[in-house]
PDB file of C-alpha atoms in Angstrom:
ATOM      1  CA  UNK A1364       0.000   0.000   0.000  1.00 39.00           C
ATOM      2  CA  UNK A1365       1.631   3.207  -1.168  1.00 43.00           C
ATOM      3  CA  UNK A1366       1.110   5.989   1.328  1.00 51.00           C
ATOM      4  CA  UNK A1367       0.739   8.684  -1.320  1.00 57.00           C
ATOM      5  CA  UNK A1368      -2.303   6.878  -2.680  1.00 74.00           C
ATOM      6  CA  UNK A1369      -4.119   6.523   0.649  1.00 94.00           C
ATOM      7  CA  UNK A1370      -7.819   7.363   0.537  1.00 97.00           C
ATOM      8  CA  UNK A1371      -8.591   9.705   3.439  1.00 98.00           C
ATOM      9  CA  UNK A1372     -12.239  10.393   2.607  1.00 98.00           C
ATOM     10  CA  UNK A1373     -13.896   8.518   5.487  1.00 98.00           C
ATOM     11  CA  UNK A1374     -11.357   7.968   8.224  1.00 98.00           C
ATOM     12  CA  UNK A1375     -12.376   5.961  11.298  1.00 98.00           C
ATOM     13  CA  UNK A1376     -10.682   6.575  14.649  1.00 98.00           C
ATOM     14  CA  UNK A1377     -11.505   3.861  17.159  1.00 98.00           C
ATOM     15  CA  UNK A1378     -12.781   4.336  20.691  1.00 97.00           C
ATOM     16  CA  UNK A1379     -14.079   1.246  22.490  1.00 96.00           C
ATOM     17  CA  UNK A1380     -16.052   3.429  24.918  1.00 94.00           C
ATOM     18  CA  UNK A1381     -18.418   4.356  22.075  1.00 95.00           C
ATOM     19  CA  UNK A1382     -19.431   0.818  21.210  1.00 96.00           C
ATOM     20  CA  UNK A1383     -23.016  -0.300  21.718  1.00 90.00           C
ATOM     21  CA  UNK A1384     -23.111  -4.114  21.626  1.00 86.00           C
ATOM     22  CA  UNK A1385     -20.398  -5.205  19.239  1.00 93.00           C
ATOM     23  CA  UNK A1386     -16.747  -5.947  19.803  1.00 97.00           C
ATOM     24  CA  UNK A1387     -14.311  -3.461  18.305  1.00 98.00           C
ATOM     25  CA  UNK A1388     -13.315  -6.050  15.714  1.00 98.00           C
ATOM     26  CA  UNK A1389     -16.933  -6.523  14.590  1.00 98.00           C
ATOM     27  CA  UNK A1390     -17.540  -2.773  14.509  1.00 98.00           C
ATOM     28  CA  UNK A1391     -14.424  -2.066  12.442  1.00 98.00           C
ATOM     29  CA  UNK A1392     -15.436  -4.707   9.902  1.00 98.00           C
ATOM     30  CA  UNK A1393     -18.966  -3.284   9.655  1.00 98.00           C
ATOM     31  CA  UNK A1394     -17.558   0.238   9.263  1.00 98.00           C
ATOM     32  CA  UNK A1395     -15.289  -0.884   6.420  1.00 98.00           C
ATOM     33  CA  UNK A1396     -18.198  -2.672   4.727  1.00 98.00           C
ATOM     34  CA  UNK A1397     -20.094   0.622   4.997  1.00 98.00           C
ATOM     35  CA  UNK A1398     -17.368   2.580   3.248  1.00 98.00           C
ATOM     36  CA  UNK A1399     -14.634   3.549   5.726  1.00 98.00           C
ATOM     37  CA  UNK A1400     -11.408   4.069   3.748  1.00 98.00           C
ATOM     38  CA  UNK A1401      -8.800   4.196   6.524  1.00 98.00           C
ATOM     39  CA  UNK A1402      -8.695   3.052  10.168  1.00 98.00           C
ATOM     40  CA  UNK A1403      -6.715   4.462  13.091  1.00 98.00           C
ATOM     41  CA  UNK A1404      -6.529   2.243  16.175  1.00 98.00           C
ATOM     42  CA  UNK A1405      -6.523   4.433  19.260  1.00 98.00           C
ATOM     43  CA  UNK A1406      -6.080   2.831  22.686  1.00 97.00           C
ATOM     44  CA  UNK A1407      -5.202   5.220  25.501  1.00 91.00           C
ATOM     45  CA  UNK A1408      -5.671   2.951  28.512  1.00 90.00           C
ATOM     46  CA  UNK A1409      -4.498  -0.543  27.698  1.00 95.00           C
ATOM     47  CA  UNK A1410      -1.401  -2.611  28.465  1.00 97.00           C
ATOM     48  CA  UNK A1411       1.122  -2.913  25.635  1.00 97.00           C
ATOM     49  CA  UNK A1412       0.592  -6.656  25.153  1.00 98.00           C
ATOM     50  CA  UNK A1413      -3.186  -6.260  24.914  1.00 98.00           C
ATOM     51  CA  UNK A1414      -2.730  -3.334  22.494  1.00 98.00           C
ATOM     52  CA  UNK A1415      -0.363  -5.447  20.381  1.00 98.00           C
ATOM     53  CA  UNK A1416      -2.785  -8.379  20.257  1.00 98.00           C
ATOM     54  CA  UNK A1417      -5.771  -6.172  19.423  1.00 98.00           C
ATOM     55  CA  UNK A1418      -3.736  -4.355  16.760  1.00 98.00           C
ATOM     56  CA  UNK A1419      -2.914  -7.673  15.068  1.00 98.00           C
ATOM     57  CA  UNK A1420      -6.607  -8.619  14.978  1.00 98.00           C
ATOM     58  CA  UNK A1421      -7.671  -5.233  13.605  1.00 98.00           C
ATOM     59  CA  UNK A1422      -4.864  -5.303  11.040  1.00 98.00           C
ATOM     60  CA  UNK A1423      -6.065  -8.697   9.762  1.00 98.00           C
ATOM     61  CA  UNK A1424      -9.562  -7.274   9.230  1.00 98.00           C
ATOM     62  CA  UNK A1425      -8.326  -4.054   7.578  1.00 98.00           C
ATOM     63  CA  UNK A1426      -5.956  -5.842   5.237  1.00 98.00           C
ATOM     64  CA  UNK A1427      -8.620  -8.387   4.283  1.00 98.00           C
ATOM     65  CA  UNK A1428     -10.520  -5.430   2.799  1.00 98.00           C
ATOM     66  CA  UNK A1429      -7.413  -3.606   1.562  1.00 97.00           C
ATOM     67  CA  UNK A1430      -7.860  -0.732   4.035  1.00 98.00           C
ATOM     68  CA  UNK A1431      -4.736   0.777   5.657  1.00 98.00           C
ATOM     69  CA  UNK A1432      -4.380   0.586   9.447  1.00 98.00           C
ATOM     70  CA  UNK A1433      -2.651   3.357  11.372  1.00 98.00           C
ATOM     71  CA  UNK A1434      -1.745   3.212  15.056  1.00 98.00           C
ATOM     72  CA  UNK A1435      -2.358   6.225  17.279  1.00 98.00           C
ATOM     73  CA  UNK A1436       0.790   7.506  19.063  1.00 97.00           C
ATOM     74  CA  UNK A1437       2.470   4.149  19.645  1.00 97.00           C
ATOM     75  CA  UNK A1438       5.304   3.820  17.150  1.00 98.00           C
ATOM     76  CA  UNK A1439       6.479   0.640  18.917  1.00 98.00           C
ATOM     77  CA  UNK A1440       3.132  -1.082  18.321  1.00 98.00           C
ATOM     78  CA  UNK A1441       3.086   0.089  14.696  1.00 98.00           C
ATOM     79  CA  UNK A1442       6.544  -1.414  14.174  1.00 98.00           C
ATOM     80  CA  UNK A1443       5.684  -4.614  16.027  1.00 98.00           C
ATOM     81  CA  UNK A1444       2.628  -5.415  13.904  1.00 98.00           C
ATOM     82  CA  UNK A1445       3.963  -3.835  10.697  1.00 98.00           C
ATOM     83  CA  UNK A1446       1.041  -1.428  10.516  1.00 98.00           C
ATOM     84  CA  UNK A1447       0.663   0.879   7.523  1.00 98.00           C
ATOM     85  CA  UNK A1448       1.638   3.858   9.640  1.00 98.00           C
ATOM     86  CA  UNK A1449       0.982   6.015  12.689  1.00 98.00           C
ATOM     87  CA  UNK A1450      -0.823   9.157  13.713  1.00 98.00           C
ATOM     88  CA  UNK A1451       0.992  11.395  16.171  1.00 98.00           C
ATOM     89  CA  UNK A1452       0.118  14.488  18.150  1.00 97.00           C
ATOM     90  CA  UNK A1453       2.169  17.542  19.008  1.00 96.00           C
ATOM     91  CA  UNK A1454       3.340  16.005  22.300  1.00 95.00           C
ATOM     92  CA  UNK A1455       4.403  12.665  20.803  1.00 96.00           C
ATOM     93  CA  UNK A1456       7.751  11.774  19.217  1.00 95.00           C
ATOM     94  CA  UNK A1457       8.719  14.355  16.561  1.00 96.00           C
ATOM     95  CA  UNK A1458       7.599  13.484  13.047  1.00 98.00           C
ATOM     96  CA  UNK A1459      11.171  13.476  11.699  1.00 97.00           C
ATOM     97  CA  UNK A1460      12.200  10.877  14.287  1.00 97.00           C
ATOM     98  CA  UNK A1461       9.122   8.759  13.556  1.00 98.00           C
ATOM     99  CA  UNK A1462       9.944   8.876   9.846  1.00 97.00           C
ATOM    100  CA  UNK A1463      13.468   7.587  10.584  1.00 97.00           C
ATOM    101  CA  UNK A1464      12.029   4.748  12.668  1.00 97.00           C
ATOM    102  CA  UNK A1465       9.281   3.714  10.251  1.00 97.00           C
ATOM    103  CA  UNK A1466      11.018   4.301   6.924  1.00 96.00           C
ATOM    104  CA  UNK A1467       9.838   6.148   3.860  1.00 94.00           C
ATOM    105  CA  UNK A1468       6.951   3.875   2.822  1.00 95.00           C
ATOM    106  CA  UNK A1469       4.773   4.172   5.929  1.00 97.00           C
ATOM    107  CA  UNK A1470       1.975   6.694   6.388  1.00 98.00           C
ATOM    108  CA  UNK A1471       2.590   9.344   9.051  1.00 98.00           C
ATOM    109  CA  UNK A1472      -0.193  11.686  10.095  1.00 98.00           C
ATOM    110  CA  UNK A1473       0.306  14.628  12.440  1.00 98.00           C
ATOM    111  CA  UNK A1474      -2.288  16.584  14.410  1.00 98.00           C
ATOM    112  CA  UNK A1475      -2.053  20.298  13.657  1.00 97.00           C
ATOM    113  CA  UNK A1476      -4.015  23.255  14.989  1.00 96.00           C
ATOM    114  CA  UNK A1477      -2.050  26.098  13.415  1.00 97.00           C
ATOM    115  CA  UNK A1478      -0.462  26.857  10.046  1.00 98.00           C
ATOM    116  CA  UNK A1479       2.941  26.878  11.775  1.00 98.00           C
ATOM    117  CA  UNK A1480       2.451  23.328  13.111  1.00 98.00           C
ATOM    118  CA  UNK A1481       1.246  22.232   9.678  1.00 98.00           C
ATOM    119  CA  UNK A1482       4.261  23.680   7.863  1.00 98.00           C
ATOM    120  CA  UNK A1483       6.585  22.015  10.371  1.00 98.00           C
ATOM    121  CA  UNK A1484       4.844  18.652   9.998  1.00 98.00           C
ATOM    122  CA  UNK A1485       5.096  18.784   6.219  1.00 98.00           C
ATOM    123  CA  UNK A1486       8.790  19.737   6.418  1.00 97.00           C
ATOM    124  CA  UNK A1487       9.395  16.804   8.779  1.00 97.00           C
ATOM    125  CA  UNK A1488       7.887  14.319   6.337  1.00 97.00           C
ATOM    126  CA  UNK A1489       4.241  13.982   7.360  1.00 98.00           C
ATOM    127  CA  UNK A1490       1.956  12.433   4.730  1.00 98.00           C
ATOM    128  CA  UNK A1491      -1.222  14.115   5.956  1.00 98.00           C
ATOM    129  CA  UNK A1492      -2.548  16.369   8.727  1.00 98.00           C
ATOM    130  CA  UNK A1493      -5.378  15.817  11.167  1.00 98.00           C
ATOM    131  CA  UNK A1494      -6.919  19.242  11.857  1.00 98.00           C
ATOM    132  CA  UNK A1495      -9.436  19.900  14.627  1.00 95.00           C
ATOM    133  CA  UNK A1496     -11.456  19.762  16.668  1.00 94.00           C
ATOM    134  CA  UNK A1497     -13.851  21.271  14.129  1.00 95.00           C
ATOM    135  CA  UNK A1498     -16.716  20.948  16.628  1.00 94.00           C
ATOM    136  CA  UNK A1499     -16.931  20.209  20.348  1.00 85.00           C
ATOM    137  CA  UNK A1500     -16.492  16.464  20.824  1.00 77.00           C
ATOM    138  CA  UNK A1501     -17.328  14.050  23.619  1.00 73.00           C
ATOM    139  CA  UNK A1502     -14.536  11.608  22.669  1.00 68.00           C
ATOM    140  CA  UNK A1503     -11.781  14.102  23.418  1.00 70.00           C
ATOM    141  CA  UNK A1504     -12.807  16.388  26.250  1.00 69.00           C
ATOM    142  CA  UNK A1505      -9.700  18.600  26.136  1.00 70.00           C
ATOM    143  CA  UNK A1506      -9.889  19.283  22.384  1.00 71.00           C
ATOM    144  CA  UNK A1507     -10.136  22.974  21.564  1.00 85.00           C
ATOM    145  CA  UNK A1508     -12.019  23.874  18.420  1.00 92.00           C
ATOM    146  CA  UNK A1509     -10.339  25.125  15.257  1.00 95.00           C
ATOM    147  CA  UNK A1510     -12.105  27.693  13.076  1.00 95.00           C
ATOM    148  CA  UNK A1511     -12.691  27.268   9.363  1.00 95.00           C
ATOM    149  CA  UNK A1512     -10.478  30.352   8.902  1.00 96.00           C
ATOM    150  CA  UNK A1513      -7.591  28.522  10.592  1.00 97.00           C
ATOM    151  CA  UNK A1514      -8.302  25.432   8.519  1.00 97.00           C
ATOM    152  CA  UNK A1515      -8.165  27.630   5.422  1.00 97.00           C
ATOM    153  CA  UNK A1516      -4.806  29.089   6.566  1.00 97.00           C
ATOM    154  CA  UNK A1517      -3.475  25.559   7.027  1.00 98.00           C
ATOM    155  CA  UNK A1518      -4.764  24.499   3.595  1.00 98.00           C
ATOM    156  CA  UNK A1519      -2.965  27.448   1.986  1.00 97.00           C
ATOM    157  CA  UNK A1520       0.269  26.712   3.870  1.00 98.00           C
ATOM    158  CA  UNK A1521       0.779  23.054   2.908  1.00 98.00           C
ATOM    159  CA  UNK A1522       0.306  20.729  -0.043  1.00 97.00           C
ATOM    160  CA  UNK A1523      -0.232  17.447   1.862  1.00 98.00           C
ATOM    161  CA  UNK A1524      -3.754  16.042   2.461  1.00 98.00           C
ATOM    162  CA  UNK A1525      -5.877  17.382   5.317  1.00 98.00           C
ATOM    163  CA  UNK A1526      -8.365  15.358   7.346  1.00 98.00           C
ATOM    164  CA  UNK A1527     -10.824  17.307   9.504  1.00 98.00           C
ATOM    165  CA  UNK A1528     -11.600  15.760  12.894  1.00 96.00           C
ATOM    166  CA  UNK A1529     -13.585  16.493  16.022  1.00 95.00           C
ATOM    167  CA  UNK A1530     -17.331  16.314  16.554  1.00 94.00           C
ATOM    168  CA  UNK A1531     -18.041  15.448  12.925  1.00 97.00           C
ATOM    169  CA  UNK A1532     -21.297  13.528  12.549  1.00 97.00           C
ATOM    170  CA  UNK A1533     -24.442  13.304  10.405  1.00 96.00           C
ATOM    171  CA  UNK A1534     -25.626  16.686  11.730  1.00 96.00           C
ATOM    172  CA  UNK A1535     -22.389  18.673  11.686  1.00 96.00           C
ATOM    173  CA  UNK A1536     -20.942  17.357   8.414  1.00 97.00           C
ATOM    174  CA  UNK A1537     -23.330  19.369   6.189  1.00 96.00           C
ATOM    175  CA  UNK A1538     -22.508  22.505   8.218  1.00 95.00           C
ATOM    176  CA  UNK A1539     -18.790  21.867   7.797  1.00 96.00           C
ATOM    177  CA  UNK A1540     -19.165  21.333   4.042  1.00 96.00           C
ATOM    178  CA  UNK A1541     -21.149  24.565   3.745  1.00 95.00           C
ATOM    179  CA  UNK A1542     -18.547  26.527   5.731  1.00 95.00           C
ATOM    180  CA  UNK A1543     -15.706  25.102   3.635  1.00 96.00           C
ATOM    181  CA  UNK A1544     -17.550  25.988   0.462  1.00 95.00           C
ATOM    182  CA  UNK A1545     -18.132  29.545   1.675  1.00 95.00           C
ATOM    183  CA  UNK A1546     -14.426  29.855   2.532  1.00 94.00           C
ATOM    184  CA  UNK A1547     -13.504  28.302  -0.829  1.00 95.00           C
ATOM    185  CA  UNK A1548     -11.289  25.735   0.856  1.00 94.00           C
ATOM    186  CA  UNK A1549     -11.086  21.986   0.452  1.00 94.00           C
ATOM    187  CA  UNK A1550     -10.143  19.010   2.604  1.00 97.00           C
ATOM    188  CA  UNK A1551      -9.291  15.419   1.713  1.00 97.00           C
ATOM    189  CA  UNK A1552     -11.426  13.633   4.261  1.00 98.00           C
ATOM    190  CA  UNK A1553     -13.175  13.605   7.608  1.00 98.00           C
ATOM    191  CA  UNK A1554     -12.254  11.554  10.648  1.00 98.00           C
ATOM    192  CA  UNK A1555     -15.086  10.274  12.799  1.00 97.00           C
ATOM    193  CA  UNK A1556     -15.396   8.299  16.008  1.00 97.00           C
ATOM    194  CA  UNK A1557     -18.813   8.119  17.681  1.00 96.00           C
ATOM    195  CA  UNK A1558     -20.719   9.071  14.493  1.00 97.00           C
ATOM    196  CA  UNK A1559     -19.890   5.534  13.374  1.00 98.00           C
ATOM    197  CA  UNK A1560     -18.890   3.465  16.416  1.00 98.00           C
ATOM    198  CA  UNK A1561     -21.567   4.931  18.685  1.00 97.00           C
ATOM    199  CA  UNK A1562     -24.407   3.969  16.343  1.00 97.00           C
ATOM    200  CA  UNK A1563     -26.562   0.850  16.600  1.00 96.00           C
ATOM    201  CA  UNK A1564     -26.040   0.090  12.896  1.00 97.00           C
ATOM    202  CA  UNK A1565     -22.370   0.809  12.252  1.00 98.00           C
ATOM    203  CA  UNK A1566     -22.479  -0.189   8.592  1.00 98.00           C
ATOM    204  CA  UNK A1567     -25.488   2.023   7.872  1.00 98.00           C
ATOM    205  CA  UNK A1568     -23.904   4.979   9.700  1.00 98.00           C
ATOM    206  CA  UNK A1569     -20.773   4.585   7.552  1.00 98.00           C
ATOM    207  CA  UNK A1570     -22.805   4.326   4.342  1.00 98.00           C
ATOM    208  CA  UNK A1571     -24.746   7.492   5.196  1.00 98.00           C
ATOM    209  CA  UNK A1572     -21.594   9.481   5.972  1.00 98.00           C
ATOM    210  CA  UNK A1573     -19.913   8.235   2.791  1.00 97.00           C
ATOM    211  CA  UNK A1574     -22.950   9.384   0.785  1.00 97.00           C
ATOM    212  CA  UNK A1575     -22.894  12.811   2.486  1.00 96.00           C
ATOM    213  CA  UNK A1576     -19.206  13.221   1.655  1.00 94.00           C
ATOM    214  CA  UNK A1577     -19.902  12.488  -2.022  1.00 88.00           C
ATOM    215  CA  UNK A1578     -22.765  14.940  -2.467  1.00 73.00           C
TER     216      UNK A1578
END
């Protein structure tokens, strides 16, 4: 899987706390069947061995459907399971160091809230940026919102893909699209958590979001 050809349109970030009845593995498979194009496994409170074992199971599902799997923060886990890449925040290992560890063919995403952070990430070898939170979000309580103006500044500062994240769901996605249109700016995808994993019918939720992205 070449990282420059990754499809960022509907990007799933996992959070087991959102799940209704299913296991994470079942939910990820349903989400992919519904149209998710990329999966990021995020586990903030889990022992390394359990994370490793879960990551292997999720990777098997993703790769069965030819969907890349990224690991949140944990470069060691990404290396151990030979994931397709990682997503890192501003307080994680620097992007340049991660690139040295993972090599040139892996996908590296970096969270950015300012044009300065975005420019730095691109210079350090990031493949894409995660920008947000676009809206208040229950899955990340400390996330401060980013305005469409800032998103526009970031878009004008870098040439790598941008994925919007934070509070994006079936209600807020049309508002985001409208705001982006008004600002004459474009993004390459949206990252969602509870808008897919928190729904009773994960596959249907994914299908609906995919349709909204298209139109």
